[in-house]
């Protein structure tokens, strides 16, 4: 053993006399290589254990975030009227976050298990100076694997942090959207689906025209009638784009709009009425076949759910149908 009188390290005062003697004899017989090997092993073991603690700490944090996200997405509070305008978007947004956090929790758990296995292997080779010999220096070291796991876990944790930041921004936007919807709902302009269901079909057409006018469109035709060739409402955007709408009021039955009505609209809207935008609106719904046909022909559909956003919550038609916002009229 190297004798260094100036060292501040001394043998602990073991109370058991046999233990103290055993340690003294071991240190006296230890070579420089043995002491260096013991130091390297102690450093490796400490690093491996630090990896375990870090990964498990991150796993606990992410698991807590997952539970919180899941409760926010699907808790009983989301059934309250306050959440109605944004409920579907809210559950999709926070639900996606909850799913990602669940996956991240599982991945971090698997990394922690691997880190524990590396630590176990390090404990098994404790006291073996040969593993630090020049002959074994080129072999893959257990600590390299621990460092690799730490790097993977660190990237995963950073990804979770980024997703949570992005979610917070989107949640803020949703809450602003919700506030705007509820402000409009408090005005006399807002109509519920129940009120719309009780309208006469002609009043439903007039409502559609009024909603387009509210959203900045000029109105050329407010109601249809005999010989309307499928165009109940005709409107013009500020830039002059022509909008042709067919309205189908289903009373209180909520039945789907017949596909043949869409075929008729598709046959006349552009050819006869020179439409740039073709819309079918109903307080009911559309069949799967009707939606497929509309998608193929470039027809825009406003079903019961979209109508609620338009008439009850005051969202503009361009937002509902993902159309370009009305631009200013040309000079």
PDB file of C-alpha atoms in Angstrom:
ATOM      1  CA  UNK A   1       0.000   0.000   0.000  1.00  0.00           C
ATOM      2  CA  UNK A   2       1.180   3.541  -0.697  1.00  0.00           C
ATOM      3  CA  UNK A   3       1.997   5.289   2.576  1.00  0.00           C
ATOM      4  CA  UNK A   4       1.097   8.992   2.434  1.00  0.00           C
ATOM      5  CA  UNK A   5       1.388  10.687   5.864  1.00  0.00           C
ATOM      6  CA  UNK A   6      -0.127  13.915   4.522  1.00  0.00           C
ATOM      7  CA  UNK A   7      -3.365  12.209   3.415  1.00  0.00           C
ATOM      8  CA  UNK A   8      -6.565  13.331   5.142  1.00  0.00           C
ATOM      9  CA  UNK A   9      -8.098   9.899   4.616  1.00  0.00           C
ATOM     10  CA  UNK A  10      -7.944   7.576   7.607  1.00  0.00           C
ATOM     11  CA  UNK A  11      -9.432   4.238   8.538  1.00  0.00           C
ATOM     12  CA  UNK A  12     -12.884   4.599  10.157  1.00  0.00           C
ATOM     13  CA  UNK A  13     -13.047   3.812  13.869  1.00  0.00           C
ATOM     14  CA  UNK A  14     -14.826   0.470  13.613  1.00  0.00           C
ATOM     15  CA  UNK A  15     -16.164  -0.658  16.988  1.00  0.00           C
ATOM     16  CA  UNK A  16     -15.727  -4.328  16.181  1.00  0.00           C
ATOM     17  CA  UNK A  17     -12.049  -5.189  16.806  1.00  0.00           C
ATOM     18  CA  UNK A  18     -11.984  -8.055  14.301  1.00  0.00           C
ATOM     19  CA  UNK A  19     -13.344  -5.816  11.530  1.00  0.00           C
ATOM     20  CA  UNK A  20     -10.774  -3.099  12.227  1.00  0.00           C
ATOM     21  CA  UNK A  21      -7.931  -5.622  12.094  1.00  0.00           C
ATOM     22  CA  UNK A  22      -9.269  -7.171   8.879  1.00  0.00           C
ATOM     23  CA  UNK A  23      -9.464  -3.794   7.160  1.00  0.00           C
ATOM     24  CA  UNK A  24      -5.987  -2.787   8.304  1.00  0.00           C
ATOM     25  CA  UNK A  25      -4.501  -6.034   6.997  1.00  0.00           C
ATOM     26  CA  UNK A  26      -6.333  -5.655   3.691  1.00  0.00           C
ATOM     27  CA  UNK A  27      -5.110  -2.114   3.174  1.00  0.00           C
ATOM     28  CA  UNK A  28      -1.578  -3.068   4.121  1.00  0.00           C
ATOM     29  CA  UNK A  29      -1.558  -5.820   1.496  1.00  0.00           C
ATOM     30  CA  UNK A  30      -3.271  -3.773  -1.231  1.00  0.00           C
ATOM     31  CA  UNK A  31      -1.206  -2.872  -4.269  1.00  0.00           C
ATOM     32  CA  UNK A  32      -1.443   0.365  -6.175  1.00  0.00           C
ATOM     33  CA  UNK A  33      -3.331  -1.440  -8.983  1.00  0.00           C
ATOM     34  CA  UNK A  34      -5.826  -2.925  -6.524  1.00  0.00           C
ATOM     35  CA  UNK A  35      -6.516   0.461  -4.945  1.00  0.00           C
ATOM     36  CA  UNK A  36      -6.959   2.097  -8.348  1.00  0.00           C
ATOM     37  CA  UNK A  37      -9.293  -0.708  -9.478  1.00  0.00           C
ATOM     38  CA  UNK A  38     -11.340  -0.274  -6.284  1.00  0.00           C
ATOM     39  CA  UNK A  39     -11.574   3.463  -6.897  1.00  0.00           C
ATOM     40  CA  UNK A  40     -12.667   2.992 -10.515  1.00  0.00           C
ATOM     41  CA  UNK A  41     -15.302   0.469  -9.493  1.00  0.00           C
ATOM     42  CA  UNK A  42     -16.632   2.804  -6.772  1.00  0.00           C
ATOM     43  CA  UNK A  43     -16.916   5.624  -9.319  1.00  0.00           C
ATOM     44  CA  UNK A  44     -18.674   3.389 -11.831  1.00  0.00           C
ATOM     45  CA  UNK A  45     -21.092   2.059  -9.226  1.00  0.00           C
ATOM     46  CA  UNK A  46     -21.902   5.606  -8.085  1.00  0.00           C
ATOM     47  CA  UNK A  47     -22.526   6.736 -11.670  1.00  0.00           C
ATOM     48  CA  UNK A  48     -24.714   3.714 -12.452  1.00  0.00           C
ATOM     49  CA  UNK A  49     -26.778   4.343  -9.327  1.00  0.00           C
ATOM     50  CA  UNK A  50     -27.093   8.043 -10.204  1.00  0.00           C
ATOM     51  CA  UNK A  51     -28.483   6.996 -13.605  1.00  0.00           C
ATOM     52  CA  UNK A  52     -31.065   4.801 -11.889  1.00  0.00           C
ATOM     53  CA  UNK A  53     -32.118   7.616  -9.560  1.00  0.00           C
ATOM     54  CA  UNK A  54     -32.399  10.155 -12.403  1.00  0.00           C
ATOM     55  CA  UNK A  55     -34.411   7.870 -14.705  1.00  0.00           C
ATOM     56  CA  UNK A  56     -36.754   6.754 -11.915  1.00  0.00           C
ATOM     57  CA  UNK A  57     -37.245  10.368 -10.816  1.00  0.00           C
ATOM     58  CA  UNK A  58     -38.153  11.346 -14.395  1.00  0.00           C
ATOM     59  CA  UNK A  59     -40.455   8.340 -14.630  1.00  0.00           C
ATOM     60  CA  UNK A  60     -42.325   9.433 -11.496  1.00  0.00           C
ATOM     61  CA  UNK A  61     -42.648  12.996 -12.782  1.00  0.00           C
ATOM     62  CA  UNK A  62     -43.939  11.896 -16.193  1.00  0.00           C
ATOM     63  CA  UNK A  63     -46.334   9.388 -14.614  1.00  0.00           C
ATOM     64  CA  UNK A  64     -47.771  12.174 -12.437  1.00  0.00           C
ATOM     65  CA  UNK A  65     -48.168  14.380 -15.527  1.00  0.00           C
ATOM     66  CA  UNK A  66     -49.925  11.488 -17.298  1.00  0.00           C
ATOM     67  CA  UNK A  67     -52.437  11.006 -14.488  1.00  0.00           C
ATOM     68  CA  UNK A  68     -53.121  14.745 -14.403  1.00  0.00           C
ATOM     69  CA  UNK A  69     -53.553  14.941 -18.197  1.00  0.00           C
ATOM     70  CA  UNK A  70     -55.903  11.946 -18.202  1.00  0.00           C
ATOM     71  CA  UNK A  71     -58.086  13.478 -15.484  1.00  0.00           C
ATOM     72  CA  UNK A  72     -58.177  16.796 -17.359  1.00  0.00           C
ATOM     73  CA  UNK A  73     -59.175  15.090 -20.592  1.00  0.00           C
ATOM     74  CA  UNK A  74     -61.809  12.684 -19.327  1.00  0.00           C
ATOM     75  CA  UNK A  75     -62.764  13.800 -15.815  1.00  0.00           C
ATOM     76  CA  UNK A  76     -66.367  14.426 -14.807  1.00  0.00           C
ATOM     77  CA  UNK A  77     -65.802  18.192 -14.954  1.00  0.00           C
ATOM     78  CA  UNK A  78     -65.720  18.060 -18.781  1.00  0.00           C
ATOM     79  CA  UNK A  79     -69.450  17.272 -18.804  1.00  0.00           C
ATOM     80  CA  UNK A  80     -70.219  20.749 -17.444  1.00  0.00           C
ATOM     81  CA  UNK A  81     -71.863  23.200 -19.864  1.00  0.00           C
ATOM     82  CA  UNK A  82     -68.807  25.432 -19.630  1.00  0.00           C
ATOM     83  CA  UNK A  83     -66.797  22.938 -21.702  1.00  0.00           C
ATOM     84  CA  UNK A  84     -69.372  22.332 -24.442  1.00  0.00           C
ATOM     85  CA  UNK A  85     -67.957  24.605 -27.185  1.00  0.00           C
ATOM     86  CA  UNK A  86     -64.484  23.096 -26.965  1.00  0.00           C
ATOM     87  CA  UNK A  87     -65.168  19.700 -25.397  1.00  0.00           C
ATOM     88  CA  UNK A  88     -64.273  17.603 -28.439  1.00  0.00           C
ATOM     89  CA  UNK A  89     -61.132  19.616 -29.274  1.00  0.00           C
ATOM     90  CA  UNK A  90     -60.142  19.661 -25.597  1.00  0.00           C
ATOM     91  CA  UNK A  91     -60.424  15.891 -25.217  1.00  0.00           C
ATOM     92  CA  UNK A  92     -58.509  15.286 -28.444  1.00  0.00           C
ATOM     93  CA  UNK A  93     -55.690  17.660 -27.442  1.00  0.00           C
ATOM     94  CA  UNK A  94     -55.256  16.600 -23.837  1.00  0.00           C
ATOM     95  CA  UNK A  95     -56.040  12.972 -24.692  1.00  0.00           C
ATOM     96  CA  UNK A  96     -53.139  12.921 -27.171  1.00  0.00           C
ATOM     97  CA  UNK A  97     -50.885  14.364 -24.494  1.00  0.00           C
ATOM     98  CA  UNK A  98     -52.050  11.732 -21.987  1.00  0.00           C
ATOM     99  CA  UNK A  99     -51.307   8.960 -24.501  1.00  0.00           C
ATOM    100  CA  UNK A 100     -47.807  10.279 -25.183  1.00  0.00           C
ATOM    101  CA  UNK A 101     -47.102  10.610 -21.460  1.00  0.00           C
ATOM    102  CA  UNK A 102     -48.291   7.051 -20.868  1.00  0.00           C
ATOM    103  CA  UNK A 103     -45.913   5.800 -23.559  1.00  0.00           C
ATOM    104  CA  UNK A 104     -43.056   7.889 -22.130  1.00  0.00           C
ATOM    105  CA  UNK A 105     -43.719   6.500 -18.643  1.00  0.00           C
ATOM    106  CA  UNK A 106     -43.455   2.943 -19.965  1.00  0.00           C
ATOM    107  CA  UNK A 107     -40.265   3.743 -21.900  1.00  0.00           C
ATOM    108  CA  UNK A 108     -38.631   5.340 -18.869  1.00  0.00           C
ATOM    109  CA  UNK A 109     -39.657   2.321 -16.787  1.00  0.00           C
ATOM    110  CA  UNK A 110     -37.937   0.005 -19.273  1.00  0.00           C
ATOM    111  CA  UNK A 111     -34.803   2.185 -19.194  1.00  0.00           C
ATOM    112  CA  UNK A 112     -34.807   2.094 -15.377  1.00  0.00           C
ATOM    113  CA  UNK A 113     -35.013  -1.701 -15.474  1.00  0.00           C
ATOM    114  CA  UNK A 114     -32.008  -1.815 -17.819  1.00  0.00           C
ATOM    115  CA  UNK A 115     -30.092   0.552 -15.538  1.00  0.00           C
ATOM    116  CA  UNK A 116     -30.811  -1.699 -12.551  1.00  0.00           C
ATOM    117  CA  UNK A 117     -29.489  -4.681 -14.501  1.00  0.00           C
ATOM    118  CA  UNK A 118     -26.268  -2.802 -15.312  1.00  0.00           C
ATOM    119  CA  UNK A 119     -25.848  -1.886 -11.651  1.00  0.00           C
ATOM    120  CA  UNK A 120     -26.407  -5.517 -10.672  1.00  0.00           C
ATOM    121  CA  UNK A 121     -23.682  -6.638 -13.072  1.00  0.00           C
ATOM    122  CA  UNK A 122     -21.303  -4.017 -11.638  1.00  0.00           C
ATOM    123  CA  UNK A 123     -21.946  -5.323  -8.122  1.00  0.00           C
ATOM    124  CA  UNK A 124     -21.190  -8.858  -9.308  1.00  0.00           C
ATOM    125  CA  UNK A 125     -17.720  -7.859 -10.588  1.00  0.00           C
ATOM    126  CA  UNK A 126     -16.786  -5.814  -7.511  1.00  0.00           C
ATOM    127  CA  UNK A 127     -13.229  -6.548  -6.332  1.00  0.00           C
ATOM    128  CA  UNK A 128     -12.092  -7.978  -9.688  1.00  0.00           C
ATOM    129  CA  UNK A 129      -9.067  -5.881 -10.755  1.00  0.00           C
ATOM    130  CA  UNK A 130      -8.676  -7.870 -13.974  1.00  0.00           C
ATOM    131  CA  UNK A 131     -11.644  -6.103 -15.575  1.00  0.00           C
ATOM    132  CA  UNK A 132      -9.562  -2.910 -15.514  1.00  0.00           C
ATOM    133  CA  UNK A 133      -6.445  -4.516 -16.984  1.00  0.00           C
ATOM    134  CA  UNK A 134      -4.928  -3.359 -20.267  1.00  0.00           C
ATOM    135  CA  UNK A 135      -6.116  -6.570 -21.943  1.00  0.00           C
ATOM    136  CA  UNK A 136      -9.753  -5.755 -21.169  1.00  0.00           C
ATOM    137  CA  UNK A 137      -9.598  -1.997 -21.776  1.00  0.00           C
ATOM    138  CA  UNK A 138     -10.906  -2.294 -25.336  1.00  0.00           C
ATOM    139  CA  UNK A 139     -13.991  -4.312 -24.337  1.00  0.00           C
ATOM    140  CA  UNK A 140     -17.389  -2.673 -24.115  1.00  0.00           C
ATOM    141  CA  UNK A 141     -17.811  -1.353 -20.600  1.00  0.00           C
ATOM    142  CA  UNK A 142     -20.960  -1.561 -18.504  1.00  0.00           C
ATOM    143  CA  UNK A 143     -20.708   2.146 -17.762  1.00  0.00           C
ATOM    144  CA  UNK A 144     -20.929   2.956 -21.484  1.00  0.00           C
ATOM    145  CA  UNK A 145     -24.324   1.250 -21.519  1.00  0.00           C
ATOM    146  CA  UNK A 146     -25.400   3.207 -18.449  1.00  0.00           C
ATOM    147  CA  UNK A 147     -24.362   6.469 -20.118  1.00  0.00           C
ATOM    148  CA  UNK A 148     -26.257   5.468 -23.279  1.00  0.00           C
ATOM    149  CA  UNK A 149     -29.414   4.789 -21.261  1.00  0.00           C
ATOM    150  CA  UNK A 150     -29.050   8.127 -19.519  1.00  0.00           C
ATOM    151  CA  UNK A 151     -28.789   9.894 -22.881  1.00  0.00           C
ATOM    152  CA  UNK A 152     -31.936   8.180 -24.189  1.00  0.00           C
ATOM    153  CA  UNK A 153     -33.854   9.030 -21.018  1.00  0.00           C
ATOM    154  CA  UNK A 154     -32.665  12.632 -21.124  1.00  0.00           C
ATOM    155  CA  UNK A 155     -33.867  13.078 -24.725  1.00  0.00           C
ATOM    156  CA  UNK A 156     -37.197  11.487 -23.815  1.00  0.00           C
ATOM    157  CA  UNK A 157     -37.623  13.838 -20.862  1.00  0.00           C
ATOM    158  CA  UNK A 158     -36.834  16.864 -23.040  1.00  0.00           C
ATOM    159  CA  UNK A 159     -39.407  15.676 -25.578  1.00  0.00           C
ATOM    160  CA  UNK A 160     -42.020  15.413 -22.826  1.00  0.00           C
ATOM    161  CA  UNK A 161     -41.180  18.944 -21.658  1.00  0.00           C
ATOM    162  CA  UNK A 162     -41.575  20.236 -25.227  1.00  0.00           C
ATOM    163  CA  UNK A 163     -44.930  18.505 -25.669  1.00  0.00           C
ATOM    164  CA  UNK A 164     -46.199  19.931 -22.372  1.00  0.00           C
ATOM    165  CA  UNK A 165     -45.119  23.442 -23.411  1.00  0.00           C
ATOM    166  CA  UNK A 166     -46.869  23.091 -26.756  1.00  0.00           C
ATOM    167  CA  UNK A 167     -49.977  21.738 -25.048  1.00  0.00           C
ATOM    168  CA  UNK A 168     -50.081  24.722 -22.687  1.00  0.00           C
ATOM    169  CA  UNK A 169     -50.031  27.091 -25.684  1.00  0.00           C
ATOM    170  CA  UNK A 170     -52.834  25.156 -27.384  1.00  0.00           C
ATOM    171  CA  UNK A 171     -54.857  24.979 -24.166  1.00  0.00           C
ATOM    172  CA  UNK A 172     -54.592  28.758 -23.873  1.00  0.00           C
ATOM    173  CA  UNK A 173     -55.888  29.115 -27.444  1.00  0.00           C
ATOM    174  CA  UNK A 174     -58.761  26.728 -26.667  1.00  0.00           C
ATOM    175  CA  UNK A 175     -59.740  28.674 -23.554  1.00  0.00           C
ATOM    176  CA  UNK A 176     -59.773  31.903 -25.587  1.00  0.00           C
ATOM    177  CA  UNK A 177     -61.935  30.123 -28.175  1.00  0.00           C
ATOM    178  CA  UNK A 178     -64.249  28.890 -25.423  1.00  0.00           C
ATOM    179  CA  UNK A 179     -64.597  32.393 -23.975  1.00  0.00           C
ATOM    180  CA  UNK A 180     -65.473  33.822 -27.401  1.00  0.00           C
ATOM    181  CA  UNK A 181     -68.103  31.126 -27.919  1.00  0.00           C
ATOM    182  CA  UNK A 182     -69.708  31.716 -24.547  1.00  0.00           C
ATOM    183  CA  UNK A 183     -69.724  35.480 -25.090  1.00  0.00           C
ATOM    184  CA  UNK A 184     -71.603  34.996 -28.365  1.00  0.00           C
ATOM    185  CA  UNK A 185     -73.928  32.481 -26.738  1.00  0.00           C
ATOM    186  CA  UNK A 186     -75.036  35.183 -24.292  1.00  0.00           C
ATOM    187  CA  UNK A 187     -76.242  37.448 -27.133  1.00  0.00           C
ATOM    188  CA  UNK A 188     -79.703  37.433 -28.715  1.00  0.00           C
ATOM    189  CA  UNK A 189     -78.111  36.397 -32.040  1.00  0.00           C
ATOM    190  CA  UNK A 190     -77.321  32.898 -30.756  1.00  0.00           C
ATOM    191  CA  UNK A 191     -79.793  30.126 -31.626  1.00  0.00           C
ATOM    192  CA  UNK A 192     -79.713  26.683 -30.043  1.00  0.00           C
ATOM    193  CA  UNK A 193     -80.218  23.517 -32.076  1.00  0.00           C
ATOM    194  CA  UNK A 194     -83.580  23.057 -30.363  1.00  0.00           C
ATOM    195  CA  UNK A 195     -84.680  26.475 -31.581  1.00  0.00           C
ATOM    196  CA  UNK A 196     -83.413  25.712 -35.079  1.00  0.00           C
ATOM    197  CA  UNK A 197     -85.248  22.374 -35.113  1.00  0.00           C
ATOM    198  CA  UNK A 198     -88.548  24.231 -34.588  1.00  0.00           C
ATOM    199  CA  UNK A 199     -88.009  26.599 -37.539  1.00  0.00           C
ATOM    200  CA  UNK A 200     -90.010  26.422 -40.763  1.00  0.00           C
ATOM    201  CA  UNK A 201     -87.821  25.343 -43.669  1.00  0.00           C
ATOM    202  CA  UNK A 202     -88.004  28.819 -45.205  1.00  0.00           C
ATOM    203  CA  UNK A 203     -86.910  30.407 -41.913  1.00  0.00           C
ATOM    204  CA  UNK A 204     -84.027  27.952 -41.878  1.00  0.00           C
ATOM    205  CA  UNK A 205     -82.934  29.265 -45.275  1.00  0.00           C
ATOM    206  CA  UNK A 206     -83.258  32.847 -44.022  1.00  0.00           C
ATOM    207  CA  UNK A 207     -81.147  31.940 -40.978  1.00  0.00           C
ATOM    208  CA  UNK A 208     -78.459  30.501 -43.256  1.00  0.00           C
ATOM    209  CA  UNK A 209     -78.427  33.706 -45.303  1.00  0.00           C
ATOM    210  CA  UNK A 210     -78.226  35.809 -42.125  1.00  0.00           C
ATOM    211  CA  UNK A 211     -75.307  33.771 -40.808  1.00  0.00           C
ATOM    212  CA  UNK A 212     -73.404  34.251 -44.052  1.00  0.00           C
ATOM    213  CA  UNK A 213     -74.171  37.970 -43.921  1.00  0.00           C
ATOM    214  CA  UNK A 214     -72.940  38.083 -40.343  1.00  0.00           C
ATOM    215  CA  UNK A 215     -69.698  36.520 -41.522  1.00  0.00           C
ATOM    216  CA  UNK A 216     -69.102  39.269 -44.085  1.00  0.00           C
ATOM    217  CA  UNK A 217     -70.825  37.906 -47.201  1.00  0.00           C
ATOM    218  CA  UNK A 218     -73.120  39.881 -49.456  1.00  0.00           C
ATOM    219  CA  UNK A 219     -76.481  38.161 -50.069  1.00  0.00           C
ATOM    220  CA  UNK A 220     -78.003  37.817 -53.525  1.00  0.00           C
ATOM    221  CA  UNK A 221     -80.692  35.247 -52.643  1.00  0.00           C
ATOM    222  CA  UNK A 222     -82.086  34.574 -49.156  1.00  0.00           C
ATOM    223  CA  UNK A 223     -84.544  31.762 -49.843  1.00  0.00           C
ATOM    224  CA  UNK A 224     -85.220  29.211 -52.514  1.00  0.00           C
ATOM    225  CA  UNK A 225     -88.400  28.183 -54.186  1.00  0.00           C
ATOM    226  CA  UNK A 226     -89.770  26.696 -57.404  1.00  0.00           C
ATOM    227  CA  UNK A 227     -87.132  26.854 -60.115  1.00  0.00           C
ATOM    228  CA  UNK A 228     -84.255  27.671 -57.744  1.00  0.00           C
ATOM    229  CA  UNK A 229     -82.191  24.891 -59.394  1.00  0.00           C
ATOM    230  CA  UNK A 230     -80.794  23.713 -56.042  1.00  0.00           C
ATOM    231  CA  UNK A 231     -79.662  27.142 -54.825  1.00  0.00           C
ATOM    232  CA  UNK A 232     -81.612  28.192 -51.728  1.00  0.00           C
ATOM    233  CA  UNK A 233     -79.100  30.875 -50.760  1.00  0.00           C
ATOM    234  CA  UNK A 234     -76.586  32.684 -52.939  1.00  0.00           C
ATOM    235  CA  UNK A 235     -73.903  34.852 -51.359  1.00  0.00           C
ATOM    236  CA  UNK A 236     -70.763  36.670 -52.441  1.00  0.00           C
ATOM    237  CA  UNK A 237     -67.542  37.078 -50.471  1.00  0.00           C
ATOM    238  CA  UNK A 238     -65.920  40.538 -50.176  1.00  0.00           C
ATOM    239  CA  UNK A 239     -63.515  39.546 -52.965  1.00  0.00           C
ATOM    240  CA  UNK A 240     -66.334  38.448 -55.270  1.00  0.00           C
ATOM    241  CA  UNK A 241     -66.250  34.658 -54.821  1.00  0.00           C
ATOM    242  CA  UNK A 242     -69.707  33.223 -55.390  1.00  0.00           C
ATOM    243  CA  UNK A 243     -71.160  30.942 -52.695  1.00  0.00           C
ATOM    244  CA  UNK A 244     -74.139  28.675 -53.432  1.00  0.00           C
ATOM    245  CA  UNK A 245     -75.921  26.939 -50.539  1.00  0.00           C
ATOM    246  CA  UNK A 246     -78.602  24.285 -50.432  1.00  0.00           C
ATOM    247  CA  UNK A 247     -80.496  24.062 -47.129  1.00  0.00           C
ATOM    248  CA  UNK A 248     -82.291  20.962 -45.871  1.00  0.00           C
ATOM    249  CA  UNK A 249     -84.301  21.267 -42.671  1.00  0.00           C
ATOM    250  CA  UNK A 250     -85.117  17.881 -41.170  1.00  0.00           C
ATOM    251  CA  UNK A 251     -87.496  19.058 -38.464  1.00  0.00           C
ATOM    252  CA  UNK A 252     -86.763  17.417 -35.142  1.00  0.00           C
ATOM    253  CA  UNK A 253     -85.959  14.000 -36.616  1.00  0.00           C
ATOM    254  CA  UNK A 254     -82.279  14.703 -37.234  1.00  0.00           C
ATOM    255  CA  UNK A 255     -82.355  12.476 -40.300  1.00  0.00           C
ATOM    256  CA  UNK A 256     -79.550  12.516 -42.850  1.00  0.00           C
ATOM    257  CA  UNK A 257     -79.695  14.593 -45.995  1.00  0.00           C
ATOM    258  CA  UNK A 258     -80.417  12.347 -48.967  1.00  0.00           C
ATOM    259  CA  UNK A 259     -77.419  11.746 -51.283  1.00  0.00           C
ATOM    260  CA  UNK A 260     -79.534  12.582 -54.347  1.00  0.00           C
ATOM    261  CA  UNK A 261     -79.913  16.139 -53.001  1.00  0.00           C
ATOM    262  CA  UNK A 262     -76.135  16.453 -53.080  1.00  0.00           C
ATOM    263  CA  UNK A 263     -76.063  15.049 -56.608  1.00  0.00           C
ATOM    264  CA  UNK A 264     -78.592  17.677 -57.689  1.00  0.00           C
ATOM    265  CA  UNK A 265     -76.641  20.471 -55.994  1.00  0.00           C
ATOM    266  CA  UNK A 266     -73.407  19.315 -57.597  1.00  0.00           C
ATOM    267  CA  UNK A 267     -75.073  19.298 -61.013  1.00  0.00           C
ATOM    268  CA  UNK A 268     -76.249  22.924 -60.925  1.00  0.00           C
ATOM    269  CA  UNK A 269     -74.175  24.903 -58.425  1.00  0.00           C
ATOM    270  CA  UNK A 270     -71.161  25.468 -60.661  1.00  0.00           C
ATOM    271  CA  UNK A 271     -72.637  24.934 -64.108  1.00  0.00           C
ATOM    272  CA  UNK A 272     -75.814  26.997 -63.635  1.00  0.00           C
ATOM    273  CA  UNK A 273     -75.074  29.339 -60.717  1.00  0.00           C
ATOM    274  CA  UNK A 274     -71.331  29.770 -61.401  1.00  0.00           C
ATOM    275  CA  UNK A 275     -70.420  28.905 -57.816  1.00  0.00           C
ATOM    276  CA  UNK A 276     -66.876  29.114 -56.525  1.00  0.00           C
ATOM    277  CA  UNK A 277     -67.887  27.564 -53.189  1.00  0.00           C
ATOM    278  CA  UNK A 278     -70.689  24.997 -52.846  1.00  0.00           C
ATOM    279  CA  UNK A 279     -72.229  24.287 -49.425  1.00  0.00           C
ATOM    280  CA  UNK A 280     -74.937  21.937 -48.180  1.00  0.00           C
ATOM    281  CA  UNK A 281     -76.295  22.739 -44.711  1.00  0.00           C
ATOM    282  CA  UNK A 282     -78.710  20.739 -42.575  1.00  0.00           C
ATOM    283  CA  UNK A 283     -79.801  20.452 -38.966  1.00  0.00           C
ATOM    284  CA  UNK A 284     -79.543  16.703 -39.440  1.00  0.00           C
ATOM    285  CA  UNK A 285     -76.576  14.821 -40.853  1.00  0.00           C
ATOM    286  CA  UNK A 286     -75.045  13.244 -43.935  1.00  0.00           C
ATOM    287  CA  UNK A 287     -74.704   9.579 -44.779  1.00  0.00           C
ATOM    288  CA  UNK A 288     -71.319   7.975 -45.297  1.00  0.00           C
ATOM    289  CA  UNK A 289     -72.058   7.743 -49.023  1.00  0.00           C
ATOM    290  CA  UNK A 290     -73.047  11.402 -49.092  1.00  0.00           C
ATOM    291  CA  UNK A 291     -69.836  12.474 -47.340  1.00  0.00           C
ATOM    292  CA  UNK A 292     -67.745  10.421 -49.737  1.00  0.00           C
ATOM    293  CA  UNK A 293     -69.510  11.986 -52.733  1.00  0.00           C
ATOM    294  CA  UNK A 294     -69.042  15.483 -51.300  1.00  0.00           C
ATOM    295  CA  UNK A 295     -65.348  14.847 -50.762  1.00  0.00           C
ATOM    296  CA  UNK A 296     -64.912  13.634 -54.325  1.00  0.00           C
ATOM    297  CA  UNK A 297     -66.778  16.628 -55.800  1.00  0.00           C
ATOM    298  CA  UNK A 298     -65.440  19.378 -53.555  1.00  0.00           C
ATOM    299  CA  UNK A 299     -68.734  20.110 -51.795  1.00  0.00           C
ATOM    300  CA  UNK A 300     -68.628  21.587 -48.286  1.00  0.00           C
ATOM    301  CA  UNK A 301     -70.939  20.075 -45.669  1.00  0.00           C
ATOM    302  CA  UNK A 302     -72.397  21.686 -42.543  1.00  0.00           C
ATOM    303  CA  UNK A 303     -74.030  19.019 -40.385  1.00  0.00           C
ATOM    304  CA  UNK A 304     -75.720  19.349 -37.006  1.00  0.00           C
ATOM    305  CA  UNK A 305     -72.486  19.658 -35.017  1.00  0.00           C
ATOM    306  CA  UNK A 306     -71.026  22.239 -37.415  1.00  0.00           C
ATOM    307  CA  UNK A 307     -74.332  24.127 -37.437  1.00  0.00           C
ATOM    308  CA  UNK A 308     -74.155  24.415 -33.651  1.00  0.00           C
ATOM    309  CA  UNK A 309     -70.701  25.954 -33.877  1.00  0.00           C
ATOM    310  CA  UNK A 310     -71.962  28.339 -36.555  1.00  0.00           C
ATOM    311  CA  UNK A 311     -75.339  29.408 -35.180  1.00  0.00           C
ATOM    312  CA  UNK A 312     -75.068  28.751 -31.436  1.00  0.00           C
ATOM    313  CA  UNK A 313     -71.437  29.555 -30.739  1.00  0.00           C
ATOM    314  CA  UNK A 314     -70.880  32.192 -33.414  1.00  0.00           C
ATOM    315  CA  UNK A 315     -67.903  30.667 -35.196  1.00  0.00           C
ATOM    316  CA  UNK A 316     -67.381  31.960 -38.761  1.00  0.00           C
ATOM    317  CA  UNK A 317     -68.211  29.701 -41.661  1.00  0.00           C
ATOM    318  CA  UNK A 318     -64.634  29.933 -42.966  1.00  0.00           C
ATOM    319  CA  UNK A 319     -63.366  28.407 -39.706  1.00  0.00           C
ATOM    320  CA  UNK A 320     -65.998  25.667 -39.676  1.00  0.00           C
ATOM    321  CA  UNK A 321     -65.304  24.615 -43.263  1.00  0.00           C
ATOM    322  CA  UNK A 322     -61.542  25.363 -43.210  1.00  0.00           C
ATOM    323  CA  UNK A 323     -61.968  27.911 -45.994  1.00  0.00           C
ATOM    324  CA  UNK A 324     -59.741  30.943 -46.572  1.00  0.00           C
ATOM    325  CA  UNK A 325     -60.850  33.856 -44.405  1.00  0.00           C
ATOM    326  CA  UNK A 326     -62.926  36.479 -46.240  1.00  0.00           C
ATOM    327  CA  UNK A 327     -60.494  38.886 -47.819  1.00  0.00           C
ATOM    328  CA  UNK A 328     -61.031  42.591 -48.290  1.00  0.00           C
ATOM    329  CA  UNK A 329     -62.758  43.741 -51.490  1.00  0.00           C
ATOM    330  CA  UNK A 330     -60.442  44.750 -54.269  1.00  0.00           C
ATOM    331  CA  UNK A 331     -59.919  48.492 -54.829  1.00  0.00           C
TER     332      UNK A 331
END
